[in-house]
Coordinates of C-alpha atoms and ligand atoms in Angstrom, one line a residue:
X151 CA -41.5 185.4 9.9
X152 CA -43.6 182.6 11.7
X153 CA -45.5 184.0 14.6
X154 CA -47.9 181.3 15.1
X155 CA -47.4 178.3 16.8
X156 CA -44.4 180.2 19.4
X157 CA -45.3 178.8 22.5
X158 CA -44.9 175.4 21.4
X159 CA -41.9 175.7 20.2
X160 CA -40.5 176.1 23.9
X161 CA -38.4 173.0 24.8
X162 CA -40.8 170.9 27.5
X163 CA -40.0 172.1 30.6
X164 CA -40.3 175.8 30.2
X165 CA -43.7 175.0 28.1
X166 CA -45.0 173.4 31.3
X167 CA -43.8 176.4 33.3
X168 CA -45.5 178.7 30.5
X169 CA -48.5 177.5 30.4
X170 CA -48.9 177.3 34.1
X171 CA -47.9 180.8 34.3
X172 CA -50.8 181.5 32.5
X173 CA -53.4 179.6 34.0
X174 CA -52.1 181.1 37.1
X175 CA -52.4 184.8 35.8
X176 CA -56.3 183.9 34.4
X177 CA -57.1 183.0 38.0
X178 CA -55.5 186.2 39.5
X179 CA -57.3 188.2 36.6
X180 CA -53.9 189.7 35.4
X181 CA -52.4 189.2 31.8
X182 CA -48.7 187.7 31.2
X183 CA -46.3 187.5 28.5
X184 CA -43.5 186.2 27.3
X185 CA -41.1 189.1 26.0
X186 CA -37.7 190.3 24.9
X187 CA -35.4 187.8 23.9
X188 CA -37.3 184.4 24.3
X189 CA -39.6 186.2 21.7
X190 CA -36.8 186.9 18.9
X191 CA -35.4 183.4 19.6
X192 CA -38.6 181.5 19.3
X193 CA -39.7 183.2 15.7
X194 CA -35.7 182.8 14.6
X195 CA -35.9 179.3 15.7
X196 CA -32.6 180.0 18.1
X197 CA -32.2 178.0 21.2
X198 CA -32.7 180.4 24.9
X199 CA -31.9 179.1 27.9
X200 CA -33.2 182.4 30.0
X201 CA -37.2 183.7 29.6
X202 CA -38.2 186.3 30.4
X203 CA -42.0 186.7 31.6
X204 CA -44.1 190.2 32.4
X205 CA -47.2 190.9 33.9
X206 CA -49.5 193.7 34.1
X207 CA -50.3 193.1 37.7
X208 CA -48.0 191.6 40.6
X209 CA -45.0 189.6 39.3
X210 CA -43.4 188.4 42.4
X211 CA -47.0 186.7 43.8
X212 CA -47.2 184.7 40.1
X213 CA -43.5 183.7 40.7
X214 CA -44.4 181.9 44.2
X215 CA -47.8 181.1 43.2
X216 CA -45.4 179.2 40.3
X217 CA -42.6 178.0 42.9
X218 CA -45.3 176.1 44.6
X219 CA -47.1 174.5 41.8
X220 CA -44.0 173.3 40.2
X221 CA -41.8 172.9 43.0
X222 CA -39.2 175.2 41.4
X223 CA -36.5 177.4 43.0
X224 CA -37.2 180.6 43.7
X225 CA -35.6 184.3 44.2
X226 CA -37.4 187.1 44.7
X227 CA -36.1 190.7 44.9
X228 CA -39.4 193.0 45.9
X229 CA -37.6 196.4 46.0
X230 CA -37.6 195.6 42.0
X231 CA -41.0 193.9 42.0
X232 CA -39.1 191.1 40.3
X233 CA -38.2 187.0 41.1
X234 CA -36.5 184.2 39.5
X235 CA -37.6 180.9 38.9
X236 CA -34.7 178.2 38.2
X237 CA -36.1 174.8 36.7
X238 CA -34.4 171.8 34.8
X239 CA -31.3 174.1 33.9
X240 CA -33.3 176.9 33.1
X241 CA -33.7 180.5 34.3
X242 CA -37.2 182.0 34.2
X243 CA -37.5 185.6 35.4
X244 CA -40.9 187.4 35.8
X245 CA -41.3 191.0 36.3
X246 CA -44.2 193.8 36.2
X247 CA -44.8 196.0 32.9
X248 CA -43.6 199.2 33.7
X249 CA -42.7 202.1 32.0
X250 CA -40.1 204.1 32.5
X251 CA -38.7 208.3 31.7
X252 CA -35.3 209.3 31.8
X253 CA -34.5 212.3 33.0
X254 CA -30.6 212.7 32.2
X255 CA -28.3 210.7 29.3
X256 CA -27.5 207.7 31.1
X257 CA -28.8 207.9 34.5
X258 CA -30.9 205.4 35.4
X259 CA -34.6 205.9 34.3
X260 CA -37.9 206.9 36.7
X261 CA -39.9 203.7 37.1
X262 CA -43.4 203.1 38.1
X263 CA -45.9 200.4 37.1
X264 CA -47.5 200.1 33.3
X265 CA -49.1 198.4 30.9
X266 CA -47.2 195.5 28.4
X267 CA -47.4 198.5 25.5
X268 CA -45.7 201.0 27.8
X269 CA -43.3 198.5 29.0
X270 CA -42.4 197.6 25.1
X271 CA -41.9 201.3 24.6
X272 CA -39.0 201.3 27.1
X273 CA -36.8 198.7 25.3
X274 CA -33.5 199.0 23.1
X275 CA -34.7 197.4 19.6
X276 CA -37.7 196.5 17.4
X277 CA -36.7 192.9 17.3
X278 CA -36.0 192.9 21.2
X279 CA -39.8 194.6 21.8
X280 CA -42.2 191.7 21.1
X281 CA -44.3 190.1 24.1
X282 CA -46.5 187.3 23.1
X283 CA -49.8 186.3 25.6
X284 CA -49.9 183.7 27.4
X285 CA -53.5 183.3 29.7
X286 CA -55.6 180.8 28.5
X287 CA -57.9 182.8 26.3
X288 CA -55.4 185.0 24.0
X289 CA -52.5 182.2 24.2
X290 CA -50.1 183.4 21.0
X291 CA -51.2 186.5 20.7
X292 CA -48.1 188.6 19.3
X293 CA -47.8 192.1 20.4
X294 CA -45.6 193.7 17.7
X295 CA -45.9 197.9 18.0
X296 CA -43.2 199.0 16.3
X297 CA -42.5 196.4 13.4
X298 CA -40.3 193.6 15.0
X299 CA -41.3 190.7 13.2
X300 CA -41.2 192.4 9.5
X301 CA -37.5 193.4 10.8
X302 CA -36.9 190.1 12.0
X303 CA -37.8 188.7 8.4
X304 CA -34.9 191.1 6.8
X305 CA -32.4 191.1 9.6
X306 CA -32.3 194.6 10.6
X307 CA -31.2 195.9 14.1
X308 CA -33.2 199.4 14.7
X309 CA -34.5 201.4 17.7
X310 CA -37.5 202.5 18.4
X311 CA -37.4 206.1 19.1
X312 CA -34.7 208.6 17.8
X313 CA -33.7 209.2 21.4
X314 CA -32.6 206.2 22.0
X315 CA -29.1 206.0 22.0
X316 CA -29.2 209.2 24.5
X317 CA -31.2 207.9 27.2
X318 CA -29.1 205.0 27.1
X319 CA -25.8 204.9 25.0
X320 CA -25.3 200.8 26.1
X321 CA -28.0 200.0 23.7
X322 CA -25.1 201.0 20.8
X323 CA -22.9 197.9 22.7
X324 CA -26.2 195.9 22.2
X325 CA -26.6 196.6 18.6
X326 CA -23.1 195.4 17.5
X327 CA -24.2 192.4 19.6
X328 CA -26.9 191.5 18.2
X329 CA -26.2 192.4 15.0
X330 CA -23.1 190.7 14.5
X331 CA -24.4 187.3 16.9
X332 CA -27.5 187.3 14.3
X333 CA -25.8 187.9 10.9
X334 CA -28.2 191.2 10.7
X335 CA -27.3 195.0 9.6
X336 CA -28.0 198.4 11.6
X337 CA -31.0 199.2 9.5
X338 CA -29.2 202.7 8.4
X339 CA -31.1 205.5 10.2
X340 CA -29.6 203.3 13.5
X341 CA -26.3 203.3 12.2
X342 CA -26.8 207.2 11.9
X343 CA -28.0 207.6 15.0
X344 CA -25.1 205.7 16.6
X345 CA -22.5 207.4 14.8
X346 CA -23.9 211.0 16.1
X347 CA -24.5 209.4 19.8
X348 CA -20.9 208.3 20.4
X349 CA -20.3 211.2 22.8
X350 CA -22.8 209.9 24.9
X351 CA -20.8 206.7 25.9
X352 CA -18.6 208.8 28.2
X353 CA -22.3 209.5 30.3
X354 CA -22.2 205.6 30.9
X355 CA -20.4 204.5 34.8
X356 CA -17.3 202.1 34.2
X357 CA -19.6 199.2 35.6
X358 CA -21.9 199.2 33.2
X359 CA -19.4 199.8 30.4
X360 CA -17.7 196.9 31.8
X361 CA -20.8 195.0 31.5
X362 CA -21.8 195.5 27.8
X363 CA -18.0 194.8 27.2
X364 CA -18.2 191.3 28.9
X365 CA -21.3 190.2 27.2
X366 CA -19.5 191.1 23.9
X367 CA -16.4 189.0 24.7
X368 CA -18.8 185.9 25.7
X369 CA -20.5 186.0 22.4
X370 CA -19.1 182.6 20.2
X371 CA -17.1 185.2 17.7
X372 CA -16.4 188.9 19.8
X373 CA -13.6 189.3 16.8
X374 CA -17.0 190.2 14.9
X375 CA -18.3 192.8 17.1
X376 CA -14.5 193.9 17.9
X377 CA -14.1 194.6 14.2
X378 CA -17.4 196.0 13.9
X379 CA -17.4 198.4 17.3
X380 CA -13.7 199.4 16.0
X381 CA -15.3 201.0 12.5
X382 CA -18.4 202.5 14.4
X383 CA -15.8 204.3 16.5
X384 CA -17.1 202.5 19.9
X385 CA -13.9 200.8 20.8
X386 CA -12.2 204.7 20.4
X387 CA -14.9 206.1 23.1
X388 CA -13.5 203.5 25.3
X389 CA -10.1 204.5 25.1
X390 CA -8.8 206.4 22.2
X391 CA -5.8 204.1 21.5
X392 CA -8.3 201.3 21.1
X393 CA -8.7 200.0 17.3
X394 CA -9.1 197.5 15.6
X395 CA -6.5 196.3 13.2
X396 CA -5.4 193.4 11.1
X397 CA -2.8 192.0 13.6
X398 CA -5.8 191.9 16.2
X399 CA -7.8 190.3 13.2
X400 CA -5.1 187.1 12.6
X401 CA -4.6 187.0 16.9
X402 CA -8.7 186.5 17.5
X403 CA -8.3 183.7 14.4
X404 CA -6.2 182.2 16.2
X405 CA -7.9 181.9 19.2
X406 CA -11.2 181.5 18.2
X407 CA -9.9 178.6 15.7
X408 CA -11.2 175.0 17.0
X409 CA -14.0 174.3 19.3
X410 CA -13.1 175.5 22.5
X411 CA -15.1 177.1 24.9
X412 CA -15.0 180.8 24.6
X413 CA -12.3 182.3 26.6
X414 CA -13.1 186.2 27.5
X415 CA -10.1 186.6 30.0
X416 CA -8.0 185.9 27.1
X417 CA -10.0 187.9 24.1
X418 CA -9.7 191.0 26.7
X419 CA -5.6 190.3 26.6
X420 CA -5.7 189.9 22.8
X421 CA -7.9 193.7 22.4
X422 CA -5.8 195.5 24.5
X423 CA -2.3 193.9 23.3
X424 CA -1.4 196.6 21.6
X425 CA -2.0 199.6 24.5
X426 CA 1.3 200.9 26.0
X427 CA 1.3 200.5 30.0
X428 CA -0.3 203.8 30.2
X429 CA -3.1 203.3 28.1
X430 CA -3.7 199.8 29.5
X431 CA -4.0 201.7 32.9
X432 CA -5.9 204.6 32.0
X433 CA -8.5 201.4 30.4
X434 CA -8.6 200.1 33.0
X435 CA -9.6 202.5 35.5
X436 CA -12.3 203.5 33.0
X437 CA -14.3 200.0 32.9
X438 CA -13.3 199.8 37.2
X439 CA -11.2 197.2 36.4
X440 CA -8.4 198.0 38.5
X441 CA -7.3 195.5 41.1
X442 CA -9.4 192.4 39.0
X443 CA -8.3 189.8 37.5
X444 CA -8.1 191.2 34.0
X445 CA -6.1 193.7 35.4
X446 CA -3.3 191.3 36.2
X447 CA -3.2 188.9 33.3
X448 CA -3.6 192.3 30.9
X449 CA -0.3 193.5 32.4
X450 CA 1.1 190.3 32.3
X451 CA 1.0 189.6 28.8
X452 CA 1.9 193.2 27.9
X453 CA 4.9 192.7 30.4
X454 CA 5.5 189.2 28.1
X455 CA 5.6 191.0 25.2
X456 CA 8.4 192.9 26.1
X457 CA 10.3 189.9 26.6
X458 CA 9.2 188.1 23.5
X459 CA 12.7 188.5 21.8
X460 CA 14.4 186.7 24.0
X461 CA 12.1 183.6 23.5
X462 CA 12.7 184.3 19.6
X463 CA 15.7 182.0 20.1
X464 CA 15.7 178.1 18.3
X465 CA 18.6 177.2 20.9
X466 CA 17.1 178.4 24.1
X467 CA 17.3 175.4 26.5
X468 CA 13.7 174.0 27.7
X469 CA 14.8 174.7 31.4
X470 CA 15.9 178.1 30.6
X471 CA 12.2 178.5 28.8
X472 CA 10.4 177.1 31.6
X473 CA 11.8 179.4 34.2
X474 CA 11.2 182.3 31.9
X475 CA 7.1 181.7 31.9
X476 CA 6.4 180.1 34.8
X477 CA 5.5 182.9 36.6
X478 CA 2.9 184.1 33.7
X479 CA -0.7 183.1 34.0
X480 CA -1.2 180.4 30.2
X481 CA -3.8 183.0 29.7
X482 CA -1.1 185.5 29.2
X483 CA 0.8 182.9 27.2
X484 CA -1.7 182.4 25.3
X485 CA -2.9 185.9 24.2
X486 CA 1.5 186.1 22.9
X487 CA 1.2 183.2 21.1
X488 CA -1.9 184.3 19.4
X489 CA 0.2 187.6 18.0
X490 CA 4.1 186.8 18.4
X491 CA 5.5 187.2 14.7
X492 CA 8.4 185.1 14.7
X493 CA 8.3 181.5 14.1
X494 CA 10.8 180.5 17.3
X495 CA 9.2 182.5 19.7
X496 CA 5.7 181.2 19.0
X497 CA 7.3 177.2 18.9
X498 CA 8.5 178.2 21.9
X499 CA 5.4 179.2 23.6
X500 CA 3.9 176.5 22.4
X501 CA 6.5 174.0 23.3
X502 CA 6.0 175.7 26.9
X503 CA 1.7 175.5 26.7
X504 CA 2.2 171.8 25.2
X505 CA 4.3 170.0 27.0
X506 CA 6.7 172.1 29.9
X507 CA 4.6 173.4 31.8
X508 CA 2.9 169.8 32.7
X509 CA 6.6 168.3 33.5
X510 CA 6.9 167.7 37.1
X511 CA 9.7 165.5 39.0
X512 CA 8.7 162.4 40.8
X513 CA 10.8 163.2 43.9
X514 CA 8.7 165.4 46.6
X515 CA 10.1 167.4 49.1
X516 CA 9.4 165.0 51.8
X517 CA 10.9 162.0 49.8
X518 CA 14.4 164.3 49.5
X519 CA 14.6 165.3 53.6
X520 CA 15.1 161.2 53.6
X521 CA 17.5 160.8 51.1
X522 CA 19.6 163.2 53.5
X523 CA 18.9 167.2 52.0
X524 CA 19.7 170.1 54.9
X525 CA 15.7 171.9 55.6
X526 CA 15.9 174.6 54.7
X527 CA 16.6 176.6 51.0
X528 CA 18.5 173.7 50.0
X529 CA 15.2 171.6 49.3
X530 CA 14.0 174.0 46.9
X531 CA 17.1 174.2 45.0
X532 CA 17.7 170.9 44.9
X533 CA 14.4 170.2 43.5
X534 CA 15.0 173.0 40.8
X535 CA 17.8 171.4 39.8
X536 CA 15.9 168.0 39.3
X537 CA 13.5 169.2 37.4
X538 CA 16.0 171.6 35.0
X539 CA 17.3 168.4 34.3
X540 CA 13.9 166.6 33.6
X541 CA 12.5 169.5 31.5
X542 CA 16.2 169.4 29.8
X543 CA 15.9 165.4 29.1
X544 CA 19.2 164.9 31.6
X545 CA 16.9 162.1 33.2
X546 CA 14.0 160.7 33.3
X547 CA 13.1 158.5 36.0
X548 CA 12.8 158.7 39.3
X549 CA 15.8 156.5 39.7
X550 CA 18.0 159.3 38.0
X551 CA 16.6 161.8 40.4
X552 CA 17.6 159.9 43.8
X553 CA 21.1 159.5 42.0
X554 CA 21.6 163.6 41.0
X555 CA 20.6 163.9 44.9
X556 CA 23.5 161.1 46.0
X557 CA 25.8 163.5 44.2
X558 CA 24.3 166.5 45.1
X559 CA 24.8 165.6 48.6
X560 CA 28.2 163.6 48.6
X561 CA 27.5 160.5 49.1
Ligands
ATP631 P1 -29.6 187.8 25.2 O1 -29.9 186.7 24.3 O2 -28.3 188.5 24.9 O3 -29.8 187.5 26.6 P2 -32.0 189.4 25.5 O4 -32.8 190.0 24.5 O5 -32.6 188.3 26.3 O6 -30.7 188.9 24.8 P3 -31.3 190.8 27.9 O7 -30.1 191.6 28.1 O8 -31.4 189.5 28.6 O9 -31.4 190.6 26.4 O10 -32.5 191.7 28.2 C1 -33.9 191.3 28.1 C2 -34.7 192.3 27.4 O11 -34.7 193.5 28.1 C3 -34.2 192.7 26.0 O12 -34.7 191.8 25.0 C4 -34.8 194.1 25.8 O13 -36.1 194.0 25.4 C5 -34.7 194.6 27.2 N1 -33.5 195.4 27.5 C6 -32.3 194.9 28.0 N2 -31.4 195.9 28.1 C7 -32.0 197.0 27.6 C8 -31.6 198.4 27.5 N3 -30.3 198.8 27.8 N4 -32.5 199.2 27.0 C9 -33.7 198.9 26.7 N5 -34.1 197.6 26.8 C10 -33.3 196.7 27.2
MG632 MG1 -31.6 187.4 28.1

């Protein structure tokens, strides 16, 4: 693994803000570092658009010291002793080492100020615990305690200390991440570890579950680390009727297939397809969901599914289709297309997706008060009618809509 030569490797702008971090830090006589993430991408050769920087002295005065010398945007939060920069699209955020004890599975940890070695004793993974310097005179200098960049080289995922999964059971959400994001393995004393620290998932608050759930279902293939979680046993400790199976397998094909942009509203319909109602709700209230927005398209596609018989029909007319998913969010749509079995029900979603749902009838509301309609309900029925007839291929110009309104109306 190449660990000389890092800091170049950062694309212009963010090696401009690097390196006047660190002449920054020389003249305040405190030493920064680039660390976490940016590190691991920079050796892999993996794009980053955050970075993170540390320093073993006062974090938020380098961020504005920064601000002013590059005339970036800044954001400081001083309860935390941290800030962030934003500059040319990317997201710089500086912080002070610190090191950290927890007292209790999955309460938040004791924090005070420490040194860069403490503060890489406090993170989840080998391969995540890598600062490199960045002041003038020890620029590149890699700081690897516990074996990063040999794990790096064989693509192993591991944590640091045997505790770690117990003072913070997310970090077995971040593995599966990272490990399946990377193409790497659990080196296996991890894997061991995880498998005897599941318990310690119920200690984590729905929020943060919710979280480490999200970031999975952003990744560019979650059907990896949905497959992987569901052997581990993770997806059972967040609900027990949660599993992964092949029918899950062929959905997430389906919707990760193409180039489209990742879609987590609908890869959170397509995991929980195959909860009852209950389970869904007893899910939900576990990750705090209840109330969202996932909470109403989750439902809505599990409500979908019980109708998906009666769109199993080849003769179904393309009004009668139209009225029956109009009121169901595509998202919803979508995660039935993804599984529905039988080959009319999923032409007919598709039909609906496609082309249905876009039809609309040239005559407006307005436009059929002139041509003589009563106000009232009549307006909305009439243009119901006009646009039955549209999506049924009864008419199609505007022409044939004023006429179905001269007979609607008697003239
Ligand atoms: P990503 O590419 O997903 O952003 P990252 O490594 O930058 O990966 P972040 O979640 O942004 O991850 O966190 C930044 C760094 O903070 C990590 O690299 C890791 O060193 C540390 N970290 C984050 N979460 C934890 C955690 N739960 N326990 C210990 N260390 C953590
Ligand atoms: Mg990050």
């Amino acid at each position: 693994m190449q660990a000389t030569g890092l800091i170049e490797r950062l694309p212009p702008s963010l090696l401009k803000l690097t390196l006047a971090a660190g002449e920054l830090a020389d003249k305040s006589g405190i030493r920064a570092y680039l660390v976490g993430g940016i590190v691991r991408d920079l050796m892999l050769c993996r794009p980053s658009i955050d970075i993170d920087i540390m320093a073993e002295g006062d974090a938020v005065r380098l961020a504005r010291q920064m601000a002013e010398k590059l005339g970036a945007r800044l954001t400081t939060h001083r309860a935390f002793g941290t800030a962030s920069l934003k500059i040319d699209g990317y997201s710089v955020d500086l912080a002070t080492c610190r090191s950290e004890v927890y007292r209790q599975p999955g309460a938040l940890p004791l924090v005070r100020p420490g040194s860069i070695r403490e503060d890489l004793q406090r993170r989840d993974f080998t391969i995540n615990a890598m600062a490199v310097c960045i002041n003038k005179s020890n620029q590149g200098e890699l700081t690897d305690l516990f074996g990063g960049c040999e794990d790096l080289s064989e693509g192993l995922v591991r944590v640091l200390h045997n505790k770690s999964f117990q003072d913070d059971a997310t970090r077995m959400m971040r593995a599966v991440r990272y490990e399946q994001r990377l193409g790497f393995r659990l080196e296996s004393g991890t894997s061991k570890l995880l498998r005897r620290s599941l318990d310690m998932l119920d200690t984590i608050s729905g929020d943060r579950l919710k979280n480490d759930l999200s970031l999975w279902l952003n990744e560019t293939h979650p059907e990896k680390i949905l497959r992987r979680a569901g052997r581990l046993g993770i997806l059972a400790k967040l609900h027990p009727a949660l599993s992964w199976d092949p029918m899950m397998s062929s959905a997430f094909r389906r919707a990760t297939r193409g180039n489209g942009a990742a879609n987590p509203m609908l890869y959170f319909c397509l995991l929980v397809y195959n909860l009852d109602e209950g389970e869904l709700y007893e899910l939900l209230g576990r990750l705090n969901l209840i109330g969202s927005r996932l909470d109403l398209l989750s439902h809505q596609s599990l409500e979908l599914k019980g109708n998906l018989d009666e769109l199993d029909n080849p003769a179904i007319k393309k009004s009668e289709l139209y009225f029956m998913l109009k009121e169901y969010d595509t998202t919803a749509i979508h995660a039935n297309l993804y599984y529905a079995g039988a080959a009319a029900a999923r032409r007919n979603l598709r039909l609906y997706l496609d082309r249905l749902c876009y039809v609309k009838t040239s005559l407006g509301g307005n436009e059929l008060l002139t041509l003589g309609v009563r106000q009232g309900p009549q307006v909305g029925i009439a243009l119901k009618k006009l646009l039955a007839a549209r999506l049924d291929g009864v008419i199609r110009s505007k022409s044939d809509e004023i006429d179905i309104i001269h007979r609607i109306i008697g003239h």
